[in-house]
mmCIF file of C-alpha atoms in Angstrom:
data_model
loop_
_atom_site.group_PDB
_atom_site.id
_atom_site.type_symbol
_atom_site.label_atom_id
_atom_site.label_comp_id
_atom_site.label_asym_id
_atom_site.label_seq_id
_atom_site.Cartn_x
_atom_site.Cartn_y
_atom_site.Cartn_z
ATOM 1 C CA UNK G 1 7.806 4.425 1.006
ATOM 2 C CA UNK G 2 7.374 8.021 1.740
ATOM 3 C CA UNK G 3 5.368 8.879 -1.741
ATOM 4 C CA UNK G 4 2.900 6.002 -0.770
ATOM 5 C CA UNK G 5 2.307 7.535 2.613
ATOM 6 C CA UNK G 6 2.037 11.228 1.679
ATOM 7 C CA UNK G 7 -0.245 9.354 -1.064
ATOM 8 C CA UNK G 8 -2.445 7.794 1.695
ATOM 9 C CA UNK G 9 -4.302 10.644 3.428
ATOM 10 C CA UNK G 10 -5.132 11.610 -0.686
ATOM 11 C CA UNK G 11 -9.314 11.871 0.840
ATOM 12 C CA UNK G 12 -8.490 13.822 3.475
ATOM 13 C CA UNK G 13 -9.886 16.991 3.500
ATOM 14 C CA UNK G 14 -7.560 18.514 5.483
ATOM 15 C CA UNK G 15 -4.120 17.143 6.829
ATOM 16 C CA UNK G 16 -2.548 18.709 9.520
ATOM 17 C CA UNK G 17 1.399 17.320 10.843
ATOM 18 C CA UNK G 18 3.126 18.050 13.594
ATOM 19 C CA UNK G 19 7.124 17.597 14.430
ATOM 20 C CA UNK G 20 7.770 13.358 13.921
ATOM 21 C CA UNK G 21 8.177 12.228 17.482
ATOM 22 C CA UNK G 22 11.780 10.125 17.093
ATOM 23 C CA UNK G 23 12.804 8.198 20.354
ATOM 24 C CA UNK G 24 14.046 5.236 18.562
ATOM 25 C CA UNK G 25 15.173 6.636 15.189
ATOM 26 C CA UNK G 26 18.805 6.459 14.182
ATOM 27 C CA UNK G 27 20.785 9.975 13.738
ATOM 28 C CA UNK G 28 20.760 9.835 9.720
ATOM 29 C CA UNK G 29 16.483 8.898 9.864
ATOM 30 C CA UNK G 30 15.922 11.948 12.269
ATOM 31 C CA UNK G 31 18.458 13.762 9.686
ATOM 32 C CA UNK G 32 16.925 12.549 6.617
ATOM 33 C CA UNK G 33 12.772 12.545 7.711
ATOM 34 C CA UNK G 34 11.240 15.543 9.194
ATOM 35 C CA UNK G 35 7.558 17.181 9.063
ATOM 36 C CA UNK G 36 8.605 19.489 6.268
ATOM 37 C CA UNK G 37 9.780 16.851 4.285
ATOM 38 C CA UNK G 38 6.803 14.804 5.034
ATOM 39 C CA UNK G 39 4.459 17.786 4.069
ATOM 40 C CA UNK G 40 5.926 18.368 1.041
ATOM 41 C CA UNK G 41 5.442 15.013 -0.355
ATOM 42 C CA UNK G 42 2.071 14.837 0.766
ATOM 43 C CA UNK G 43 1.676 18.506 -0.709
ATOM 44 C CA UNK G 44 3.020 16.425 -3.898
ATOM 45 C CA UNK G 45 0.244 13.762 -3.558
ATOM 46 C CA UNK G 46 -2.254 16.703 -4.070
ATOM 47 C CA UNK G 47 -3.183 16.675 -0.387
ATOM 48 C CA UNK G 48 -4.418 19.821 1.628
ATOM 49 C CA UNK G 49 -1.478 19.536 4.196
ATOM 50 C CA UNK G 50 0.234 22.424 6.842
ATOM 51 C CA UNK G 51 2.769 21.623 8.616
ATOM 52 C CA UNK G 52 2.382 22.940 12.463
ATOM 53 C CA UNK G 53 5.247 21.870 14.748
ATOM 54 C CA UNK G 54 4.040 22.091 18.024
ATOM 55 C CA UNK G 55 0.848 20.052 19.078
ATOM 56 C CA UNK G 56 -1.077 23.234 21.420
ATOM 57 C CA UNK G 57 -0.635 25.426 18.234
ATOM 58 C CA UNK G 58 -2.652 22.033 16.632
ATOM 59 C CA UNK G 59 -5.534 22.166 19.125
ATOM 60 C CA UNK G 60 -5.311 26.026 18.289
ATOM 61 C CA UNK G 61 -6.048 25.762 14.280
ATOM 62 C CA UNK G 62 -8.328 22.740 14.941
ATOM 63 C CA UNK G 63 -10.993 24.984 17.304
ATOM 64 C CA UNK G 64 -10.954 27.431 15.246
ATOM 65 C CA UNK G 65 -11.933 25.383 11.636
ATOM 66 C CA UNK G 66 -13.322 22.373 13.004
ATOM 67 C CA UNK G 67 -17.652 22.004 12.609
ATOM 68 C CA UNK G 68 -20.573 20.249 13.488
ATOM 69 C CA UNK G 69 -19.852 16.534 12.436
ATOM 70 C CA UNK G 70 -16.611 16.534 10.892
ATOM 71 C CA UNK G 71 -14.017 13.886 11.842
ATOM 72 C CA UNK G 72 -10.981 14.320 13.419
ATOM 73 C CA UNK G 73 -8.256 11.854 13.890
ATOM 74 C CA UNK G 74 -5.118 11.481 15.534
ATOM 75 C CA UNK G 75 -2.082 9.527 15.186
ATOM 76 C CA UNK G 76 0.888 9.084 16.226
ATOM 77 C CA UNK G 77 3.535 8.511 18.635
ATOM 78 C CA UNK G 78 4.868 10.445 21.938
ATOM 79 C CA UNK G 79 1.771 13.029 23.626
ATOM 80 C CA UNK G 80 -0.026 13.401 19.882
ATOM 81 C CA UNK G 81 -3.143 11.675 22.125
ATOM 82 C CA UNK G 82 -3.326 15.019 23.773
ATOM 83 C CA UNK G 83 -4.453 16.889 20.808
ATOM 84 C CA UNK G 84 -7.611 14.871 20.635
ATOM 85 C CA UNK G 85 -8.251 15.601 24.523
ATOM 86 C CA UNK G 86 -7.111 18.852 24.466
ATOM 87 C CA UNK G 87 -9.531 19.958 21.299
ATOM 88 C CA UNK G 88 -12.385 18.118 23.347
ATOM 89 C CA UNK G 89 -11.970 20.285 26.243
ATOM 90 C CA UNK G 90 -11.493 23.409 24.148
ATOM 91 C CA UNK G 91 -14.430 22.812 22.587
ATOM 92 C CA UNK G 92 -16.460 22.379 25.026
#
């Protein structure tokens, strides 16, 4: 399941992951899945991928590579909705 994932952002320009929010997940799923893990399977796929833990040093990288007209997108669980509004309001 995890190779298909990593395997799904393969047009992505650019993939950027933060620490995996885990309120529900069992001790041996936070044990066994992280964000490294996760990046390095995507890394695998052949994806551009970096691995930034905390969502402000997110907005950070974003402002300073994103342009005119390219797409960003969000997802996730926990505050990851905050990286969208917090890039919006850096940006402006």
């Amino acid at each position: 399941m995890l190779k298909g994932f990593a395997k799904s952002f393969h047009d992505a320009n650019k993939v950027l992951f933060a620490d995996i929010y885990a309120a529900r997940d069992t001790d041996y799923e936070k044990a066994t899945m992280n964000s490294m893990r996760l990046c390095e399977e995507t890394r695998n796929a052949g994806v551009d991928v970096q691995c930034i833990p905390q969502l402000c040093d997110i907005v950070k990288v974003l402002s300073l590579n994103v342009k005119p007209d390219d797409v960003v997108i969000t997802m996730g669980a926990g505050d990851v909705w905050k990286v969208a509004y917090d890039l919006v309001v850096k940006l402006e």
